[in-house]
mmCIF file of N, CA and C in Angstrom:
data_model
loop_
_atom_site.group_PDB
_atom_site.id
_atom_site.type_symbol
_atom_site.label_atom_id
_atom_site.label_comp_id
_atom_site.label_asym_id
_atom_site.label_seq_id
_atom_site.Cartn_x
_atom_site.Cartn_y
_atom_site.Cartn_z
ATOM 1 N N MET A 1 11.838 2.752 13.524
ATOM 2 C CA MET A 1 12.976 2.143 12.594
ATOM 3 C C MET A 1 14.149 2.064 12.487
ATOM 4 N N LEU A 2 15.267 0.997 13.840
ATOM 5 C CA LEU A 2 16.532 1.965 13.958
ATOM 6 C C LEU A 2 17.551 1.742 12.904
ATOM 7 N N GLN A 3 18.388 2.732 12.410
ATOM 8 C CA GLN A 3 19.020 2.290 11.344
ATOM 9 C C GLN A 3 20.728 2.475 11.485
ATOM 10 N N VAL A 4 21.662 2.828 10.722
ATOM 11 C CA VAL A 4 22.583 2.640 11.253
ATOM 12 C C VAL A 4 23.586 3.522 9.825
ATOM 13 N N LYS A 5 24.670 5.003 10.000
ATOM 14 C CA LYS A 5 25.089 4.588 8.512
ATOM 15 C C LYS A 5 26.756 4.605 9.376
ATOM 16 N N MET A 6 27.454 4.601 8.711
ATOM 17 C CA MET A 6 28.366 4.316 8.234
ATOM 18 C C MET A 6 29.413 5.013 7.701
ATOM 19 N N PHE A 7 30.572 5.823 8.186
ATOM 20 C CA PHE A 7 32.431 6.393 8.111
ATOM 21 C C PHE A 7 33.214 5.732 8.316
ATOM 22 N N ASP A 8 34.101 6.318 6.948
ATOM 23 C CA ASP A 8 35.064 5.240 6.933
ATOM 24 C C ASP A 8 36.258 6.552 6.128
ATOM 25 N N GLU A 9 37.694 7.468 7.526
ATOM 26 C CA GLU A 9 38.022 8.371 6.919
ATOM 27 C C GLU A 9 39.708 7.338 7.716
ATOM 28 N N GLU A 10 40.676 7.880 7.055
ATOM 29 C CA GLU A 10 41.877 7.880 6.392
ATOM 30 C C GLU A 10 42.017 9.020 8.130
ATOM 31 N N HIS A 11 41.409 10.074 7.749
ATOM 32 C CA HIS A 11 41.861 10.794 9.131
ATOM 33 C C HIS A 11 41.493 11.175 9.749
ATOM 34 N N GLU A 12 41.433 11.528 11.192
ATOM 35 C CA GLU A 12 39.872 11.529 12.369
ATOM 36 C C GLU A 12 39.548 12.793 12.071
ATOM 37 N N GLU A 13 40.163 14.037 12.043
ATOM 38 C CA GLU A 13 39.395 15.695 10.636
ATOM 39 C C GLU A 13 38.620 15.343 9.957
ATOM 40 N N ASP A 14 38.659 14.427 9.328
ATOM 41 C CA ASP A 14 37.829 14.210 8.194
ATOM 42 C C ASP A 14 36.397 13.150 8.766
ATOM 43 N N LEU A 15 37.152 12.438 8.920
ATOM 44 C CA LEU A 15 35.654 12.049 10.141
ATOM 45 C C LEU A 15 34.912 12.716 10.753
ATOM 46 N N GLU A 16 35.787 13.894 11.363
ATOM 47 C CA GLU A 16 34.883 14.613 12.429
ATOM 48 C C GLU A 16 33.580 14.883 11.956
ATOM 49 N N ARG A 17 34.178 15.841 10.758
ATOM 50 C CA ARG A 17 33.735 17.356 9.555
ATOM 51 C C ARG A 17 32.719 16.024 9.078
ATOM 52 N N LYS A 18 32.386 14.431 8.840
ATOM 53 C CA LYS A 18 31.451 14.320 8.620
ATOM 54 C C LYS A 18 30.609 14.166 9.174
ATOM 55 N N LEU A 19 31.393 13.549 10.229
ATOM 56 C CA LEU A 19 29.998 13.163 11.374
ATOM 57 C C LEU A 19 29.168 14.110 11.950
ATOM 58 N N ASN A 20 29.906 15.232 11.469
ATOM 59 C CA ASN A 20 28.672 16.329 12.619
ATOM 60 C C ASN A 20 27.811 17.223 10.975
ATOM 61 N N HIS A 21 27.990 16.957 10.468
ATOM 62 C CA HIS A 21 27.271 17.324 8.228
ATOM 63 C C HIS A 21 26.902 16.204 9.146
ATOM 64 N N PHE A 22 26.561 15.358 9.025
ATOM 65 C CA PHE A 22 24.945 13.966 8.866
ATOM 66 C C PHE A 22 24.467 14.246 10.320
ATOM 67 N N LEU A 23 25.496 14.244 11.937
ATOM 68 C CA LEU A 23 24.462 15.304 12.725
ATOM 69 C C LEU A 23 23.961 16.030 13.024
ATOM 70 N N LYS A 24 23.672 16.561 12.290
ATOM 71 C CA LYS A 24 22.431 18.004 11.849
ATOM 72 C C LYS A 24 21.845 17.712 10.914
ATOM 73 N N THR A 25 20.907 16.712 10.288
ATOM 74 C CA THR A 25 20.157 16.390 9.595
ATOM 75 C C THR A 25 19.402 15.612 10.746
ATOM 76 N N LEU A 26 19.590 15.500 11.604
ATOM 77 C CA LEU A 26 18.842 14.817 12.804
ATOM 78 C C LEU A 26 18.703 15.187 13.527
ATOM 79 N N SER A 27 17.403 15.085 14.349
ATOM 80 C CA SER A 27 16.766 15.940 15.420
ATOM 81 C C SER A 27 17.128 14.724 16.674
ATOM 82 N N GLU A 28 17.380 15.664 17.512
ATOM 83 C CA GLU A 28 17.724 14.959 19.307
ATOM 84 C C GLU A 28 17.429 13.946 19.596
ATOM 85 N N THR A 29 15.656 13.567 18.657
ATOM 86 C CA THR A 29 15.285 12.239 19.465
ATOM 87 C C THR A 29 15.390 11.183 18.101
ATOM 88 N N GLN A 30 16.025 11.512 17.109
ATOM 89 C CA GLN A 30 16.376 10.724 15.860
ATOM 90 C C GLN A 30 17.390 9.189 16.825
ATOM 91 N N PHE A 31 19.031 10.929 17.218
ATOM 92 C CA PHE A 31 20.149 10.078 17.049
ATOM 93 C C PHE A 31 20.100 10.030 18.784
ATOM 94 N N VAL A 32 20.955 7.776 17.918
ATOM 95 C CA VAL A 32 20.774 7.437 19.174
ATOM 96 C C VAL A 32 22.558 6.464 20.332
ATOM 97 N N ASN A 33 22.938 6.455 19.265
ATOM 98 C CA ASN A 33 24.690 6.992 19.894
ATOM 99 C C ASN A 33 25.469 6.222 18.194
ATOM 100 N N ILE A 34 26.447 6.756 18.545
ATOM 101 C CA ILE A 34 27.828 6.367 18.396
ATOM 102 C C ILE A 34 28.857 5.535 18.371
ATOM 103 N N ASN A 35 29.255 4.575 17.553
ATOM 104 C CA ASN A 35 30.319 3.871 17.980
ATOM 105 C C ASN A 35 31.248 3.725 16.802
ATOM 106 N N TYR A 36 32.446 4.361 18.019
ATOM 107 C CA TYR A 36 33.639 5.241 16.862
ATOM 108 C C TYR A 36 34.902 4.050 17.408
ATOM 109 N N GLN A 37 35.870 3.471 16.223
ATOM 110 C CA GLN A 37 37.295 2.380 16.836
ATOM 111 C C GLN A 37 38.381 2.684 15.884
ATOM 112 N N VAL A 38 39.873 2.890 16.030
ATOM 113 C CA VAL A 38 40.533 3.123 15.244
ATOM 114 C C VAL A 38 41.053 2.168 14.812
ATOM 115 N N ALA A 39 41.573 1.553 13.808
ATOM 116 C CA ALA A 39 43.027 0.835 13.231
ATOM 117 C C ALA A 39 43.673 1.022 13.433
ATOM 118 N N LEU A 40 44.902 0.741 12.971
ATOM 119 C CA LEU A 40 46.245 1.238 12.552
ATOM 120 C C LEU A 40 47.142 -0.037 11.705
ATOM 121 N N HIS A 41 47.445 -0.053 11.216
ATOM 122 C CA HIS A 41 48.573 -1.090 10.536
ATOM 123 C C HIS A 41 49.956 -0.054 9.667
ATOM 124 N N THR A 42 50.257 -1.548 9.674
ATOM 125 C CA THR A 42 51.914 -0.646 9.380
ATOM 126 C C THR A 42 51.794 -1.076 7.540
ATOM 127 N N ASP A 43 52.405 -0.757 6.507
ATOM 128 C CA ASP A 43 52.622 -1.227 5.054
ATOM 129 C C ASP A 43 53.622 -1.496 5.492
ATOM 130 N N ILE A 44 53.854 -2.211 2.947
ATOM 131 C CA ILE A 44 54.900 -2.848 3.775
ATOM 132 C C ILE A 44 57.030 -2.064 4.227
ATOM 133 N N ASP A 45 56.564 -1.159 4.143
ATOM 134 C CA ASP A 45 57.599 0.452 4.182
ATOM 135 C C ASP A 45 57.852 0.581 5.044
ATOM 136 N N GLY A 46 56.840 0.426 6.150
ATOM 137 C CA GLY A 46 56.767 0.662 8.160
ATOM 138 C C GLY A 46 56.014 2.431 7.768
ATOM 139 N N GLU A 47 55.989 2.371 6.915
ATOM 140 C CA GLU A 47 54.121 3.969 6.936
ATOM 141 C C GLU A 47 53.180 3.022 7.975
ATOM 142 N N GLN A 48 52.976 3.882 8.490
ATOM 143 C CA GLN A 48 51.951 3.455 9.479
ATOM 144 C C GLN A 48 50.643 4.171 8.984
ATOM 145 N N ILE A 49 50.451 3.093 8.813
ATOM 146 C CA ILE A 49 48.064 3.935 7.967
ATOM 147 C C ILE A 49 47.542 3.377 8.677
ATOM 148 N N TYR A 50 46.948 4.206 9.227
ATOM 149 C CA TYR A 50 45.650 4.962 10.484
ATOM 150 C C TYR A 50 44.235 4.597 9.660
ATOM 151 N N CYS A 51 43.617 3.934 10.418
ATOM 152 C CA CYS A 51 41.648 3.714 9.718
ATOM 153 C C CYS A 51 40.655 4.290 10.827
ATOM 154 N N PHE A 52 39.992 5.377 10.632
ATOM 155 C CA PHE A 52 39.514 5.516 11.393
ATOM 156 C C PHE A 52 37.396 5.365 10.577
ATOM 157 N N SER A 53 36.558 4.356 12.218
ATOM 158 C CA SER A 53 35.821 4.343 11.335
ATOM 159 C C SER A 53 34.413 5.115 12.923
ATOM 160 N N ALA A 54 33.335 5.206 12.369
ATOM 161 C CA ALA A 54 32.473 4.951 13.550
ATOM 162 C C ALA A 54 30.795 5.369 12.656
ATOM 163 N N MET A 55 30.153 4.707 13.610
ATOM 164 C CA MET A 55 29.292 3.350 13.515
ATOM 165 C C MET A 55 28.255 4.148 14.003
ATOM 166 N N VAL A 56 26.446 5.580 13.166
ATOM 167 C CA VAL A 56 25.980 6.537 13.659
ATOM 168 C C VAL A 56 24.407 5.061 13.220
ATOM 169 N N ILE A 57 24.077 5.292 15.087
ATOM 170 C CA ILE A 57 22.664 4.972 15.116
ATOM 171 C C ILE A 57 21.920 5.836 15.746
ATOM 172 N N TYR A 58 20.506 6.117 14.177
ATOM 173 C CA TYR A 58 19.280 6.710 14.459
ATOM 174 C C TYR A 58 18.285 5.985 13.978
ATOM 175 N N ARG A 59 17.487 6.635 15.146
ATOM 176 C CA ARG A 59 15.829 6.464 14.521
ATOM 177 C C ARG A 59 15.351 6.556 12.861
ATOM 178 N N ALA A 60 14.793 6.165 11.507
ATOM 179 C CA ALA A 60 14.553 6.758 10.724
ATOM 180 C C ALA A 60 13.046 7.383 11.326
#
């Protein structure tokens, strides 16, 4: 059965650390794919806010 795990962080290094930690729990045969996305938003003060997200698809 395929499952997904979603990750969402404000800093790319935090996302990388959490993804690597999760991937260590999977065997190579369980891993299917990773989808990655970056979103950018500017708040009312003009400050840029980033959202780094990833979805890991794996076999349970």
